[in-house]
Coordinates of C-alpha atoms in Angstrom, one line a residue:
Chain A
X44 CA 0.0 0.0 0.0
X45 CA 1.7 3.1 -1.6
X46 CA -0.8 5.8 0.4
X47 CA -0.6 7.9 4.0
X48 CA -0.1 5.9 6.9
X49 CA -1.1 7.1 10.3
X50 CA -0.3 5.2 13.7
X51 CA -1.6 4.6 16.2
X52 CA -4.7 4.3 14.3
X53 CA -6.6 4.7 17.9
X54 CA -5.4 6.3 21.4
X55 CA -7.0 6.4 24.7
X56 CA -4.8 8.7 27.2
X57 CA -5.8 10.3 30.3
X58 CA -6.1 14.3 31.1
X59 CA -2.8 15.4 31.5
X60 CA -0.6 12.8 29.6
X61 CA 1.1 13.7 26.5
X62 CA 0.5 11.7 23.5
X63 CA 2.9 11.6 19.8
X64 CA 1.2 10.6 16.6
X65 CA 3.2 9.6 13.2
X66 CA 2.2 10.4 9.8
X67 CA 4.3 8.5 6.5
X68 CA 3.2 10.6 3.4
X69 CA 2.8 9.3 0.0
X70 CA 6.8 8.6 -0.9
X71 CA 8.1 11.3 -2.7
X72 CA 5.2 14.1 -1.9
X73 CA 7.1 17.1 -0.5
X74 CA 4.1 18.5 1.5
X75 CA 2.6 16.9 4.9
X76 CA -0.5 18.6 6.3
X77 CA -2.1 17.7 9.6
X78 CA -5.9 18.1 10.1
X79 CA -8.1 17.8 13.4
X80 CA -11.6 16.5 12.9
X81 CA -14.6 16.4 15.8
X82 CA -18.1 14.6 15.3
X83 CA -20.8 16.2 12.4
X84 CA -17.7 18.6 11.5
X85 CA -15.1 18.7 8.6
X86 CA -11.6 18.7 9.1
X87 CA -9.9 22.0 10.7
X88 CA -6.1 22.7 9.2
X89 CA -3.4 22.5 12.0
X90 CA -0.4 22.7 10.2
X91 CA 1.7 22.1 6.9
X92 CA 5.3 21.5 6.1
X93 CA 7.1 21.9 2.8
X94 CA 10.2 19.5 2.8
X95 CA 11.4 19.7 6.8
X96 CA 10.3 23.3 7.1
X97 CA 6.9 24.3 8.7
X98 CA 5.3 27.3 6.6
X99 CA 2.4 27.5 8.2
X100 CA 0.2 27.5 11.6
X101 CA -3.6 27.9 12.5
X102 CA -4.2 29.8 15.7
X103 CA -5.9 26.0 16.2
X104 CA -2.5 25.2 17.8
X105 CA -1.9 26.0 20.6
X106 CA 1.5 25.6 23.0
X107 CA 0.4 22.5 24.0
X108 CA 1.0 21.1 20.5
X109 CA 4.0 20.8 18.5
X110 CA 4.8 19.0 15.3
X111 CA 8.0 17.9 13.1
X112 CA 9.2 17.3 10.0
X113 CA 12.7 16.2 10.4
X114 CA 14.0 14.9 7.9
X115 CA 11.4 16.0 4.7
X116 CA 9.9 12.1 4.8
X117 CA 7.6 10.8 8.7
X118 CA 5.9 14.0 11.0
X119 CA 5.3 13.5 14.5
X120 CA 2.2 15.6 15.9
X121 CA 2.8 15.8 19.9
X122 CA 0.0 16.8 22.5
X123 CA 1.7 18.3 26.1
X124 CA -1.0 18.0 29.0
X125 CA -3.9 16.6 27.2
X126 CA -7.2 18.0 27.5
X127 CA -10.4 16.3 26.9
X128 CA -11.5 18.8 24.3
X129 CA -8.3 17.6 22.3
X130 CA -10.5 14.6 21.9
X131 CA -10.7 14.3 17.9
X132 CA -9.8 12.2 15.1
X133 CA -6.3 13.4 13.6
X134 CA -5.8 13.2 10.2
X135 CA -2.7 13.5 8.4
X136 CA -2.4 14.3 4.4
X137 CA 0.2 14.5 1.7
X138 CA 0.7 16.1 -1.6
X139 CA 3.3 17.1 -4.7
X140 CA 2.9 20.3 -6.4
X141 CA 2.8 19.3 -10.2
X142 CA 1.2 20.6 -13.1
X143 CA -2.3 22.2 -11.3
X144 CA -2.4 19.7 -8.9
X145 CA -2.7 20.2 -5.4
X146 CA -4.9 17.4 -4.7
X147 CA -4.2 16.4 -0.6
X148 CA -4.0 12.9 -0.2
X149 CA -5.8 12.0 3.7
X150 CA -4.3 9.3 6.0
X151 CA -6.8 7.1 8.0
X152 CA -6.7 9.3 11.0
X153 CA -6.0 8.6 14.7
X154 CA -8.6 8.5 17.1
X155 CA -7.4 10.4 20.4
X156 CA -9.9 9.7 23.3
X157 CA -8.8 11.8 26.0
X158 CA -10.7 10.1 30.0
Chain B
X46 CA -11.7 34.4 5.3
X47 CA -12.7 31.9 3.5
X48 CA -16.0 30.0 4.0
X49 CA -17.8 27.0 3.2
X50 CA -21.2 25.8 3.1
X51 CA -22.8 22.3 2.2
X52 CA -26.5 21.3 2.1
X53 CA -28.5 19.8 2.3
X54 CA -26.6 18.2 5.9
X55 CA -28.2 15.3 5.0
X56 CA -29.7 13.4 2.0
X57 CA -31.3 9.8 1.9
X58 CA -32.4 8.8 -1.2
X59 CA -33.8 5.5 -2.9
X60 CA -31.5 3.3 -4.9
X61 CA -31.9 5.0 -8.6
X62 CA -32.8 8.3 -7.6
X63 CA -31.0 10.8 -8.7
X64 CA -29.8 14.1 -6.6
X65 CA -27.7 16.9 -6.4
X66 CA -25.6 18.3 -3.5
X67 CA -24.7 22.0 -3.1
X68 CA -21.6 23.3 -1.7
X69 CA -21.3 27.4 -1.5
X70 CA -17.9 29.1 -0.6
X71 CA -16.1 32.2 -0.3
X72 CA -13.0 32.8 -0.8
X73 CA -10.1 35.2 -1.9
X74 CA -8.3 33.9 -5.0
X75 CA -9.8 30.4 -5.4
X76 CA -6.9 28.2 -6.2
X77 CA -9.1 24.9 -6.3
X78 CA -12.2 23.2 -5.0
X79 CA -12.2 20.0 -4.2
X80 CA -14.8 17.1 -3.4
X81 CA -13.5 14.3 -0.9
X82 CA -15.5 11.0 -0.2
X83 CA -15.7 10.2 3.7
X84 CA -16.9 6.4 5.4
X85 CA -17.3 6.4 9.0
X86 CA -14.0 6.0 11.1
X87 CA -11.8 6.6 7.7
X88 CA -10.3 9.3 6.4
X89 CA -11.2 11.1 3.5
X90 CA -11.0 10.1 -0.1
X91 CA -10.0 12.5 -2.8
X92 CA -12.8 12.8 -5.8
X93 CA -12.3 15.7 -8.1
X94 CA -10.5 19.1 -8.1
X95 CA -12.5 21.9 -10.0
X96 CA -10.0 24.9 -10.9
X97 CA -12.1 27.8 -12.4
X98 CA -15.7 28.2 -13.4
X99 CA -17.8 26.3 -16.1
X100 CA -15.8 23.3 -15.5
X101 CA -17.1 20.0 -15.0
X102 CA -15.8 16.6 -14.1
X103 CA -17.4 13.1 -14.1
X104 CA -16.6 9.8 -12.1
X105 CA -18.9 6.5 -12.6
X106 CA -22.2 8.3 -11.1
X107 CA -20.9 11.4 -9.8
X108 CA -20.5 14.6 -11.6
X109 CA -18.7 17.4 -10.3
X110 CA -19.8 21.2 -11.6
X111 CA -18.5 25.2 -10.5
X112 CA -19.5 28.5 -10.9
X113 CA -18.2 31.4 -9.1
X114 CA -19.9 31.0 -6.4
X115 CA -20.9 27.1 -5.6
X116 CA -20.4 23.8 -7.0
X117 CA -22.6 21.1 -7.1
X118 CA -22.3 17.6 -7.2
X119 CA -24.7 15.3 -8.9
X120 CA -25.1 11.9 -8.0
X121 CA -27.2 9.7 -11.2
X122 CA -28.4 6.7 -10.2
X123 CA -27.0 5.9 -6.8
X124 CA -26.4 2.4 -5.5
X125 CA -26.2 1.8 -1.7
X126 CA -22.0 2.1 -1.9
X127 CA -22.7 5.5 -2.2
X128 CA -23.6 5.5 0.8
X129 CA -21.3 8.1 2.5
X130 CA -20.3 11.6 4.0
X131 CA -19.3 14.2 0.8
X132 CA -16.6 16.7 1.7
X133 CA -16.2 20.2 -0.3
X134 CA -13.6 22.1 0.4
X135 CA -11.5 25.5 -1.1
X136 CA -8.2 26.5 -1.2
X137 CA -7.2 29.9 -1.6
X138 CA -4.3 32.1 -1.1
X139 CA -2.8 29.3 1.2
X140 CA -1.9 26.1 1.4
X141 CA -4.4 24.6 3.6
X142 CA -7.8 23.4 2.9
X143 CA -11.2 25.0 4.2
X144 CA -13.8 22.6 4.4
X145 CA -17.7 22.7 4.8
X146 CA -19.0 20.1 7.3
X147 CA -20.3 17.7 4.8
X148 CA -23.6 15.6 3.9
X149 CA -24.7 12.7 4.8
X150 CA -26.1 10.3 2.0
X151 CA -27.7 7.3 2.5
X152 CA -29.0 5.3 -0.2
X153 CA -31.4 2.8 0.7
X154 CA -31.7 -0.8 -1.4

């Protein structure tokens, strides 16, 4: 299977832990976004990474979160001090600028069940 | 900042009946629109990317359409694998996607 792998594919953490997810892009697709997703809504952009460097933020994040890039291929999306209203599916997507296409490819998500 | 609307929020429909659902937006410098395909507990599914108005794209039973304004996509003759949650979502003068919250079909047998 050549498409975006997430893992874990399900977490279950009390208030207060911190918690790492991993995201493998599509090999060879220079741009990794992350995405958080809540029930009856459509995913809300995080963050995005050309290569290893990351271009862009929502206000989304805050200081409890923090993700890498670093070495251009895998991300790692940390949570510090887990809240239950970080209690989301996290989805990860990929995608290579070429000719008009900037088509995102989505991962399977992780399920983060903060108790 | 850039906005997006879908409707109906849900849609159940008869196997065979044909449909249509709506998807309005604002945005500053539309780079693309895109329609995504979601089944419960998976991520989404990339369907079509629309670039400028009048354009059109087609995929088995589903047809993809935009104006300046909204895009619609048409679904002819659905069977119950259609069954699903339909994403639209814009891109505009950044990288990331803005997305409406989706309807839910159901196509009943």
């Amino acid at each position: 299977d050549t498409g975006v792998s997430q893992n874990p594919r399900h977490k279950i953490t009390k208030r207060g832990q911190n918690v790492t997810f991993r995201c493998d892009p599509i090999s060879e697709h220079n741009r990794l976004y992350w995405y958080r997703q809540t029930l009856g809504q459509g995913p809300e952009f995080l963050t995005y990474f050309q290569n290893e460097a990351q271009l862009e933020k929502s206000r989304l994040l805050s200081d409890r979160f923090s993700a890498e890039r670093p070495k251009g291929s895998f991300s790692t999306l940390e949570i510090q001090r887990t809240e239950q209203g970080d209690s989301a599916m996290y989805l990860c997507a990929s995608s290579f600028r070429a000719l008009g296409g900037y088509e995102q490819y989505f991962g399977p998500g992780t399920r983060l069940t903060v108790t | 900042e850039d906005q997006v609307t879908q409707s109906p929020e849900a849609l159940r429909l008869q196997e065979g009946e044909s449909s249509s659902l709506n998807c309005s937006y604002t945005v500053s410098g539309l780079r693309g629109l895109f329609w995504y395909r979601q089944d419960p507990g998976k991520g989404p599914e990339f369907l079509f990317t629309l670039y400028s108005a009048g354009e059109e794209k087609e995929k088995e039973r589903l047809k993809a359409t935009l104006t300046k304004k909204e895009s619609f996509l048409h679904i002819t003759a659905p069977k119950p694998e259609d069954s699903a949650t339909y994403l639209c979502a814009v891109q505009g003068g950044s990288e990331k996607l803005v997305f409406g919250k989706g309807t839910k079909l159901t196509v009943n047998p």
